[in-house]
Coordinates of C-alpha atoms in Angstrom, one line a residue:
X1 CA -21.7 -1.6 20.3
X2 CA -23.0 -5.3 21.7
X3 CA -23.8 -7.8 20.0
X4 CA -27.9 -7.3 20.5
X5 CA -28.6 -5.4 17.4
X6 CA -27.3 -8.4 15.6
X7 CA -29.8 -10.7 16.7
X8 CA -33.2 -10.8 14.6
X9 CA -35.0 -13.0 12.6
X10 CA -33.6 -11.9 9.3
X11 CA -29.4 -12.9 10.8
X12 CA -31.2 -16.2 12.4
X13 CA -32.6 -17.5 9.0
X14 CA -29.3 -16.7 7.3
X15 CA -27.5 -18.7 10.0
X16 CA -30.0 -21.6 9.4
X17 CA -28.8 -21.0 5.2
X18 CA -25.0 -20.6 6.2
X19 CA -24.6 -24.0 8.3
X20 CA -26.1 -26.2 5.2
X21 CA -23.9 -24.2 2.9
X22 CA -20.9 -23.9 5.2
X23 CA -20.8 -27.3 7.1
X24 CA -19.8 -29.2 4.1
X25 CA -17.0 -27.2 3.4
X26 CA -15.7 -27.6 6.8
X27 CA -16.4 -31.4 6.5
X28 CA -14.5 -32.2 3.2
X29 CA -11.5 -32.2 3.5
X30 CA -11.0 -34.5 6.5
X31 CA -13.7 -36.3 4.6
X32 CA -11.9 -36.9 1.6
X33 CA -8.5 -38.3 3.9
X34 CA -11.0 -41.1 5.5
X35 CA -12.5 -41.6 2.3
X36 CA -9.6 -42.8 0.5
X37 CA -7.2 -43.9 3.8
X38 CA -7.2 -47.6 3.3
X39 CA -5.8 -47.4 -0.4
X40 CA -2.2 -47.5 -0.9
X41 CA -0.5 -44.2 0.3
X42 CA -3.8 -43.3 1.0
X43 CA -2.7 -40.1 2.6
X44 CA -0.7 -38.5 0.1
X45 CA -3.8 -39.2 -2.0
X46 CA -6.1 -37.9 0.5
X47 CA -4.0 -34.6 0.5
X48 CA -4.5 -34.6 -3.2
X49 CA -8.2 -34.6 -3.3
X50 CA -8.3 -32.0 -0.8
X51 CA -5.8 -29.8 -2.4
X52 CA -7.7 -30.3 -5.8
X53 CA -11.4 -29.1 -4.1
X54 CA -9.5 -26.0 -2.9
X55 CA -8.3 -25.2 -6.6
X56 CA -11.7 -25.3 -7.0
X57 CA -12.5 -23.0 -4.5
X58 CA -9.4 -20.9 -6.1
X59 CA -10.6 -20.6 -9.0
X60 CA -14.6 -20.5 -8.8
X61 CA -14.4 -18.1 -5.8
X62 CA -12.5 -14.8 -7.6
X63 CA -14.3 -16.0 -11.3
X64 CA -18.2 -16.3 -10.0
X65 CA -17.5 -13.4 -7.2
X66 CA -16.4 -10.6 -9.8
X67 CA -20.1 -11.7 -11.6
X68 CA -22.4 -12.1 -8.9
X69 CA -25.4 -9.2 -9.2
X70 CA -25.4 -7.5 -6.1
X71 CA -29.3 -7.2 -6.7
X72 CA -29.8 -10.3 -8.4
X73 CA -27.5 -12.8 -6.3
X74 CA -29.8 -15.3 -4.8
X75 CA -29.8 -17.3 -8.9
X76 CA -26.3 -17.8 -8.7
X77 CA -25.8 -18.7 -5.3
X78 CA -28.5 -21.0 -5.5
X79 CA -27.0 -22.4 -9.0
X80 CA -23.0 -22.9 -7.4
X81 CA -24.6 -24.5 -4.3
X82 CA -26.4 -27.1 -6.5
X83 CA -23.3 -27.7 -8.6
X84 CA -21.4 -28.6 -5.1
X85 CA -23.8 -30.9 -3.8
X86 CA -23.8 -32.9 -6.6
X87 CA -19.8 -33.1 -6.6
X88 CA -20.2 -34.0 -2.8
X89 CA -23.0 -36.6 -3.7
X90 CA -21.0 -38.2 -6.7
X91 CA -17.7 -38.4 -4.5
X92 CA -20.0 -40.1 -1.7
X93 CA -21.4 -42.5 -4.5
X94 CA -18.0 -43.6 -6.3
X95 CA -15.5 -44.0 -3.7
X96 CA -13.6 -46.7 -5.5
X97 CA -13.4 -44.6 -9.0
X98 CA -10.0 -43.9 -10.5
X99 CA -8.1 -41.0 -8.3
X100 CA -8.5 -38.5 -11.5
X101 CA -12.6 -39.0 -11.6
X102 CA -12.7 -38.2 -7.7
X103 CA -10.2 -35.2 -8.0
X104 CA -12.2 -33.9 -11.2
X105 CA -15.6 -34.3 -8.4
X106 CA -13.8 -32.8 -5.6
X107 CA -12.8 -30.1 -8.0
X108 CA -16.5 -29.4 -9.1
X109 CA -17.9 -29.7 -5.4
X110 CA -15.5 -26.8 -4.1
X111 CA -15.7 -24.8 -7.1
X112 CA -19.4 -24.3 -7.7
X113 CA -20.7 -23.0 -4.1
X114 CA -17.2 -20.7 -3.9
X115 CA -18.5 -17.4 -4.4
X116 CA -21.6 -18.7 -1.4
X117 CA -19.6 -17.3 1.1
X118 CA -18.7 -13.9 -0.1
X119 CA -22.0 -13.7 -1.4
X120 CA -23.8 -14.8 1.9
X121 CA -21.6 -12.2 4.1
X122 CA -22.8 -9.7 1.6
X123 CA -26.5 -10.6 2.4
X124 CA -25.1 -10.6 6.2
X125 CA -24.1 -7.0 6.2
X126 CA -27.2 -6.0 4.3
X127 CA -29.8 -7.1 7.3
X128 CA -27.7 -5.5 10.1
X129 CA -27.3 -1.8 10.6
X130 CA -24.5 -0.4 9.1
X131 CA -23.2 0.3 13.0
X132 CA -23.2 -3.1 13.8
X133 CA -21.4 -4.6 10.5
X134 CA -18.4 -5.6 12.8
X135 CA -20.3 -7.2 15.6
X136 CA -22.0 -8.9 12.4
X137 CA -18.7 -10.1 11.1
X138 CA -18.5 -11.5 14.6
X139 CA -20.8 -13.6 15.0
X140 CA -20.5 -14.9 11.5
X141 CA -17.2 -16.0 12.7
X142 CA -18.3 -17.7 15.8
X143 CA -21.1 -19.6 13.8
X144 CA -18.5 -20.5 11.0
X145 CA -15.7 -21.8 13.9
X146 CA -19.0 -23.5 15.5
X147 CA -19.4 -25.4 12.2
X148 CA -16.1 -25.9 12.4
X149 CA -15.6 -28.1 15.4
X150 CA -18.9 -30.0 15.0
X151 CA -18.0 -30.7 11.3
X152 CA -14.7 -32.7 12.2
X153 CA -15.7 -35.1 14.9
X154 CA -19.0 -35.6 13.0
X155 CA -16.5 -36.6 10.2
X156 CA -14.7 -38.8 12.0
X157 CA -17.7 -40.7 13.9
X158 CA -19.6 -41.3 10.7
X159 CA -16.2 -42.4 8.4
X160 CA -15.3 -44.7 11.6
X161 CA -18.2 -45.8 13.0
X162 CA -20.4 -46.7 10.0
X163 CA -18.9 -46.2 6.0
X164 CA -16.6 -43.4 4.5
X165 CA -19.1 -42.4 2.0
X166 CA -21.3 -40.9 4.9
X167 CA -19.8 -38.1 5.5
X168 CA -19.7 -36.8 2.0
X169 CA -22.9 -38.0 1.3
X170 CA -24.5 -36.1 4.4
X171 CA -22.4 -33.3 2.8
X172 CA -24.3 -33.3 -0.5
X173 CA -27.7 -32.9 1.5
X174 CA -27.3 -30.2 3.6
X175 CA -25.9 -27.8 0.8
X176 CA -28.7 -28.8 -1.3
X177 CA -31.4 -28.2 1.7
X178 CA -29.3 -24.8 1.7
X179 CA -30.2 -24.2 -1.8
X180 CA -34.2 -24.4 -0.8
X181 CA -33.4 -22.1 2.2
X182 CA -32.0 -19.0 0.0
X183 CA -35.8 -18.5 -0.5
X184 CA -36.0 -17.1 2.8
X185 CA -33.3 -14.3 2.9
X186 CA -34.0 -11.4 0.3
X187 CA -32.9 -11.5 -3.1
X188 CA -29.7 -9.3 -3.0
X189 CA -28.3 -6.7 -1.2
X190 CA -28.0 -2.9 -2.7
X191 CA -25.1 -2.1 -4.7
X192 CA -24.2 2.0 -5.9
X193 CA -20.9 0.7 -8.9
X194 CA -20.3 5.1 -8.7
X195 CA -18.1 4.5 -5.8
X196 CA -15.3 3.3 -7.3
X197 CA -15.2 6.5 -9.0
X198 CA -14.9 5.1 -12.6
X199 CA -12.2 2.1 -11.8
X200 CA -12.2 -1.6 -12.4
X201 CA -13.2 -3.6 -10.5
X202 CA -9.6 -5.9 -11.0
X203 CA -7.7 -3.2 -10.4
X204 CA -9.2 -2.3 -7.0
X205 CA -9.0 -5.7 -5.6
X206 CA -5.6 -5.7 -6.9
X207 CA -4.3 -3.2 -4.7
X208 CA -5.4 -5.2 -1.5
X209 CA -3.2 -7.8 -1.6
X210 CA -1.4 -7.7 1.3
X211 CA -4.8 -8.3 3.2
X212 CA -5.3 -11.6 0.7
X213 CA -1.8 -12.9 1.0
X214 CA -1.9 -12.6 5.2
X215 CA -5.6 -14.3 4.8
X216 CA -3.7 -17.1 2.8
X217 CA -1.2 -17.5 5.5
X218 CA -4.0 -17.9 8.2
X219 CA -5.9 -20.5 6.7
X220 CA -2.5 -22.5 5.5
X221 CA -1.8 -23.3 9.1
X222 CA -5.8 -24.9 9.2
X223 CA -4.7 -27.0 6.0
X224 CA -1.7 -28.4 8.8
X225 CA -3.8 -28.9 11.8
X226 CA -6.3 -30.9 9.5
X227 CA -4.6 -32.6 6.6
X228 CA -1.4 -34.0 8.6
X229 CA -2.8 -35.0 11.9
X230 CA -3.9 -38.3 11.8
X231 CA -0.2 -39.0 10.1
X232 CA 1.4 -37.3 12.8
X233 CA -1.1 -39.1 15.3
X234 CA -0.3 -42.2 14.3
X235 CA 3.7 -41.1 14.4
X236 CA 3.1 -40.7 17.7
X237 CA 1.1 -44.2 18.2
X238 CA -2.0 -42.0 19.4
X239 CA -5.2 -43.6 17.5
X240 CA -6.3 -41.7 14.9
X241 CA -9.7 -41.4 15.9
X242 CA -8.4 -38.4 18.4
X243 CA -8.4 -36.1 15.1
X244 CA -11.9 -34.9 14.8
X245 CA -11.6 -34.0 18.7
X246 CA -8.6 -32.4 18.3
X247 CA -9.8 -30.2 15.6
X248 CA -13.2 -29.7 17.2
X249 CA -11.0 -28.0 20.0
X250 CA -9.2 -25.8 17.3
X251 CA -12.6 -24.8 16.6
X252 CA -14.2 -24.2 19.8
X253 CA -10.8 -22.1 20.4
X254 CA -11.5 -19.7 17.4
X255 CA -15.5 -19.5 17.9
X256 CA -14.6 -18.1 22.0
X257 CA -11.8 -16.3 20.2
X258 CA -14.3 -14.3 17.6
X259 CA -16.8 -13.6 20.5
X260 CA -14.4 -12.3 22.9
X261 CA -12.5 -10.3 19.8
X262 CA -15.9 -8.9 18.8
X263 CA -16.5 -7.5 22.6
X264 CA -14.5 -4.3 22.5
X265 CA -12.0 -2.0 20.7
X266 CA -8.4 -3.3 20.6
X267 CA -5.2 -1.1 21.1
X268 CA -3.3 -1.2 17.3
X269 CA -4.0 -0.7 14.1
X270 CA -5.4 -3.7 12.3
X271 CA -2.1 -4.8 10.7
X272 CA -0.3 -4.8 14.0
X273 CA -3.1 -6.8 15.5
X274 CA -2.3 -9.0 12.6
X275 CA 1.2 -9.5 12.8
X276 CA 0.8 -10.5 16.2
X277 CA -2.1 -12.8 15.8
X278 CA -0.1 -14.5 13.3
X279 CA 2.8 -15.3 14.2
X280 CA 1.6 -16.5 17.8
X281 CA -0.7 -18.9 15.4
X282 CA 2.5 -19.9 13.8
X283 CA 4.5 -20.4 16.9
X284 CA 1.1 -22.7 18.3
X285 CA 1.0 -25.2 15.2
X286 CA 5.3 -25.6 15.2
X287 CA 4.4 -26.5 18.8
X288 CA 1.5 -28.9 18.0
X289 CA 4.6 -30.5 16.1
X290 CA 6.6 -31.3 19.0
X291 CA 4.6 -31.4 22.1
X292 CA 3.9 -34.9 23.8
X293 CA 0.6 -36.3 23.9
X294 CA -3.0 -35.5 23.3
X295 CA -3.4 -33.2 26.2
X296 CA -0.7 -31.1 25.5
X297 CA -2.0 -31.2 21.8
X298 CA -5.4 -30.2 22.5
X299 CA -4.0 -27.2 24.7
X300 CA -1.8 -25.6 22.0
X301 CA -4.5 -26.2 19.3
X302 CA -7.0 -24.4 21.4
X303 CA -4.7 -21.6 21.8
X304 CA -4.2 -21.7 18.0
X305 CA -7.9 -21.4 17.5
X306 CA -8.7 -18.5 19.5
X307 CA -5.5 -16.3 17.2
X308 CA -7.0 -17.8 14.5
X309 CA -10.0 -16.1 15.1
X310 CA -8.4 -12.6 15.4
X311 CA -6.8 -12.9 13.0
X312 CA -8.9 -13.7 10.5
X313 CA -11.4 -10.6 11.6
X314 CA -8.9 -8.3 11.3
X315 CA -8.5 -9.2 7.8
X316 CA -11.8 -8.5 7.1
X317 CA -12.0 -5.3 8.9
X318 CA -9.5 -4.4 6.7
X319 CA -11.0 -5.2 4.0
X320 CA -13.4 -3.5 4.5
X321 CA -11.5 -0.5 5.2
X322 CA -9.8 -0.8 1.7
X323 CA -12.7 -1.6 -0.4
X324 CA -15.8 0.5 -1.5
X325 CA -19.0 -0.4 -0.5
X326 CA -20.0 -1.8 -4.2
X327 CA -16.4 -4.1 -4.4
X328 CA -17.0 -5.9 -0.7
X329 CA -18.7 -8.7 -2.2
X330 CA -16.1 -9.5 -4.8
X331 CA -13.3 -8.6 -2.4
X332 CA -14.7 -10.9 -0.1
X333 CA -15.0 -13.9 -3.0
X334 CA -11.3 -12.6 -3.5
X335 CA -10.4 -13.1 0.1
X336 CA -12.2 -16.8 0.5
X337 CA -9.9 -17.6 -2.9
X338 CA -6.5 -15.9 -1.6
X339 CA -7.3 -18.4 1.7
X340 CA -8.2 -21.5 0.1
X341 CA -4.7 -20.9 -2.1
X342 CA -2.8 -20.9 1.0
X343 CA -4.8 -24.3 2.2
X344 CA -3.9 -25.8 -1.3
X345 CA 0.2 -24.2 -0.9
X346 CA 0.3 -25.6 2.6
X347 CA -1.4 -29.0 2.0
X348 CA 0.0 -29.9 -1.2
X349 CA 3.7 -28.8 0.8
X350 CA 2.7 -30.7 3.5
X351 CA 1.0 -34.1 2.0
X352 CA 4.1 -33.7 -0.2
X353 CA 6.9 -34.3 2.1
X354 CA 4.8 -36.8 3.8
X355 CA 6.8 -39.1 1.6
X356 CA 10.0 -38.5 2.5
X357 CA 10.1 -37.2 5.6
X358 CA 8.1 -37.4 9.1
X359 CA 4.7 -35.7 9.8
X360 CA 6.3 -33.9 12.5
X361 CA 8.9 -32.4 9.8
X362 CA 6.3 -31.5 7.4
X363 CA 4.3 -29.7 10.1
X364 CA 7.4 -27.6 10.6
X365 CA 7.8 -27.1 7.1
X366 CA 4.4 -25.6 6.7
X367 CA 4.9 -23.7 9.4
X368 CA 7.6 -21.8 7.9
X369 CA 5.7 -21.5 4.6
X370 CA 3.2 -19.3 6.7
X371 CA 5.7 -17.5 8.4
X372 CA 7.0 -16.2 4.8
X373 CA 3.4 -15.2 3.8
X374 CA 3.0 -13.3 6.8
X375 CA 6.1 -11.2 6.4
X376 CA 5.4 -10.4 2.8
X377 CA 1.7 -9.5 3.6
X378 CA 2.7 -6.9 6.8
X379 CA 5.3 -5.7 4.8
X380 CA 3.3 -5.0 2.2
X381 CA 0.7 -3.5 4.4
X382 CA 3.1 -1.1 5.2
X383 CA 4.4 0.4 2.3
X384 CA 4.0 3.7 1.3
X385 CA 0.9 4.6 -1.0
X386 CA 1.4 5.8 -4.5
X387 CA 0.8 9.4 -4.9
X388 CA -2.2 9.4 -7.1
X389 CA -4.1 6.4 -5.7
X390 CA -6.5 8.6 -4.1
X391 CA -9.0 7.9 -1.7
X392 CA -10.0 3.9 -3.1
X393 CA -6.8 2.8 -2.1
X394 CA -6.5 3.7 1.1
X395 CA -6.5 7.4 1.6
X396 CA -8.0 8.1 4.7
X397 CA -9.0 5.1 6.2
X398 CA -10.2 5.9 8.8
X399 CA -12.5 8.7 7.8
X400 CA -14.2 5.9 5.4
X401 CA -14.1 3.4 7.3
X402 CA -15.9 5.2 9.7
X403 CA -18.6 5.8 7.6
X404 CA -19.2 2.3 6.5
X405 CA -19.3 0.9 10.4
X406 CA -16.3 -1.0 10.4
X407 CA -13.9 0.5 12.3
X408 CA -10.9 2.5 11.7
X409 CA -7.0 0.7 11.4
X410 CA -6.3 3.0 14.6
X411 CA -9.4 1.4 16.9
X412 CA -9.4 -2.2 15.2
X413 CA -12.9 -3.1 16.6

């Protein structure tokens, strides 16, 4: 299956909704660092801020998910997304109020639009055929990594080359022009509650969290790459302005990674393909640590982006393999949640030790943090299923997943 029975002008006006909902999430917290940089341990404070609009996330993702209407989402999307830009637009508009006013705002801003993504993947899957949900997935990932190394060095140029505020101002636009531009994708996607066969919803989600914890551990080694590097550029005596390039390579790494991932079947089952993925992402950001200079830095991180991008599709294949059709939306709400929380564990680890110790140190430190996350995730991946789970928890996986277009944990793509 290619990629060509993606393409139509349903996906196209989604993408054109996703980047104004999606581009300031990749901006803010890189945004939030500059914004608050020249105060007194500006950094720690920047960490801060960035860990508090990921307990946002954290908590308005799984809360607002588990809620959404499957038939009547577009309200609440469009409701969350105009509660974000206004955080983004207050933080842009009060850079000099006390650190708890801009934490409470950068709280607000990442909580209200944190069921948009799960919610918008949903809507993804719904305009596809149910064959090509994985090249789908794909290509969401390549436009999300896209957003992701524009959104950095867009960051950086306005924050350094004209105010601070920009950034987060710009921010609070575009996910308010996304707000206009749900009206153009369908009102919500349909939803059948009869196949979870009489169980809660919480206690279906529940039994996939291996597949939330290993998210976690994927996106705490982004919270690294992003919150620590200027410190450890400066460390180094590299100007800090190489940042948003550097991450912008990250990106471009993970966005060739998702196409190239999304091209064929790999050898494995999905947690294997994990495992690996993984821990080569780990071994790339303990190198970023302790390589010399910005060529060697931009190498490694590039490398780092295209696992990253594996990685994180095979977590949502296997989601999908886990989860009943009517529970993807909240599982993926779930998922976005379980990440952010290992952003926030990473970042607030990380921005932590940053004052005792060096940012190389603190790098390493994270590193191990998603080393652990990863081990408990496979491992729990791999343990036997209880006798009277039944199908919903796994089952045969492959026969269902087969059904629903996403693969199977033999084939991975």
């Amino acid at each position: 299956m290619g990629y060509r029975e993606v393409m139509s002008g349903g996906v196209v006006r989604w993408g054109i909704v996703a980047v104004g909902a999606r581009m300031p999430v990749a901006a803010a917290p890189l945004a939030l660092v500059f914004l608050v940089r020249e105060r007194p341990g500006g950094y720690v404070l920047g960490a801060a801020l960035a860990a508090a609009y990921v307990v946002g996330e954290i908590i308005g993702a799984p809360l607002l998910g588990m809620r959404m209407r499957a038939e009547r989402a577009r309200p609440q999307l469009a409701v969350g997304l105009g509660v974000g830009a206004l955080g983004f637009a207050g933080l842009g508009l009060l850079p000099d109020a006390h650190p708890v006013v801009l934490g409470g705002l950068a709280f607000f801003a990442g909580a209200g639009p944190a069921a948009a993504p799960g919610g918008l993947r949903a809507l993804l899957t719904a305009l596809v055929p149910e064959k090509a949900v994985a090249q789908a997935l794909a290509v969401e990932s390549m436009l999300t990594f896209a957003i992701w190394a524009v959104a950095p060095a867009a960051v950086t140029g306005l924050a350094l080359g004209a105010d601070p505020v920009l950034p987060l101002l710009s921010a609070g636009l575009l996910m308010g022009a996304s707000v206009a531009g749900l009206w153009m994708l369908p009102v919500g996607w349909a939803s059948d509650a009869g196949d979870r066969g009489g169980e809660s919803m919480a206690r279906i989600l529940v039994r996939a969290w291996p597949v939330f914890v290993t998210g976690a551990a994927s996106l705490s080694m982004l919270a690294l790459a992003e919150l620590v590097l200027p410190a450890l550029l400066e460390q180094r005596g590299i100007g800090v302005g190489w940042a948003g390039p550097l991450l912008a390579g990250l990106a471009v790494g993970s966005a060739v990674g998702s196409f190239v991932y999304g091209l064929r079947r790999w050898p494995g089952r999905l947690r294997t393909q994990s495992m690996v993925l993984m821990f080569g992402l780990c071994g790339c950001l303990g190198l970023v640590a302790v390589v010399p200079g910005v060529g060697w830095m931009f190498g490694v991180l590039a490398v780092a982006g295209v696992l990253q991008a594996g990685a994180m599709l095979t977590r949502n294949l296997s989601l999908r393999e886990l989860l009943p059709p009517s529970a993807l939306a909240a599982g993926y709400s779930v998922m976005y949640a379980a990440v952010g929380a290992g952003y926030a564990a990473s970042g607030s680890l990380a921005g932590g030790l940053l004052s005792f110790v060096s940012p190389s140190t603190a790098v390493l430190a994270g590193v191990g943090l998603g080393v652990v996350l990863t081990v408990v995730g496979v491992l729990g991946e791999v343990r036997p299923a209880a006798p009277d789970a039944g199908p919903s928890a796994g089952g045969d996986v492959a026969e269902r997943a087969a059904v629903r277009g996403g693969g199977d944990s033999e084939r991975g793509l």
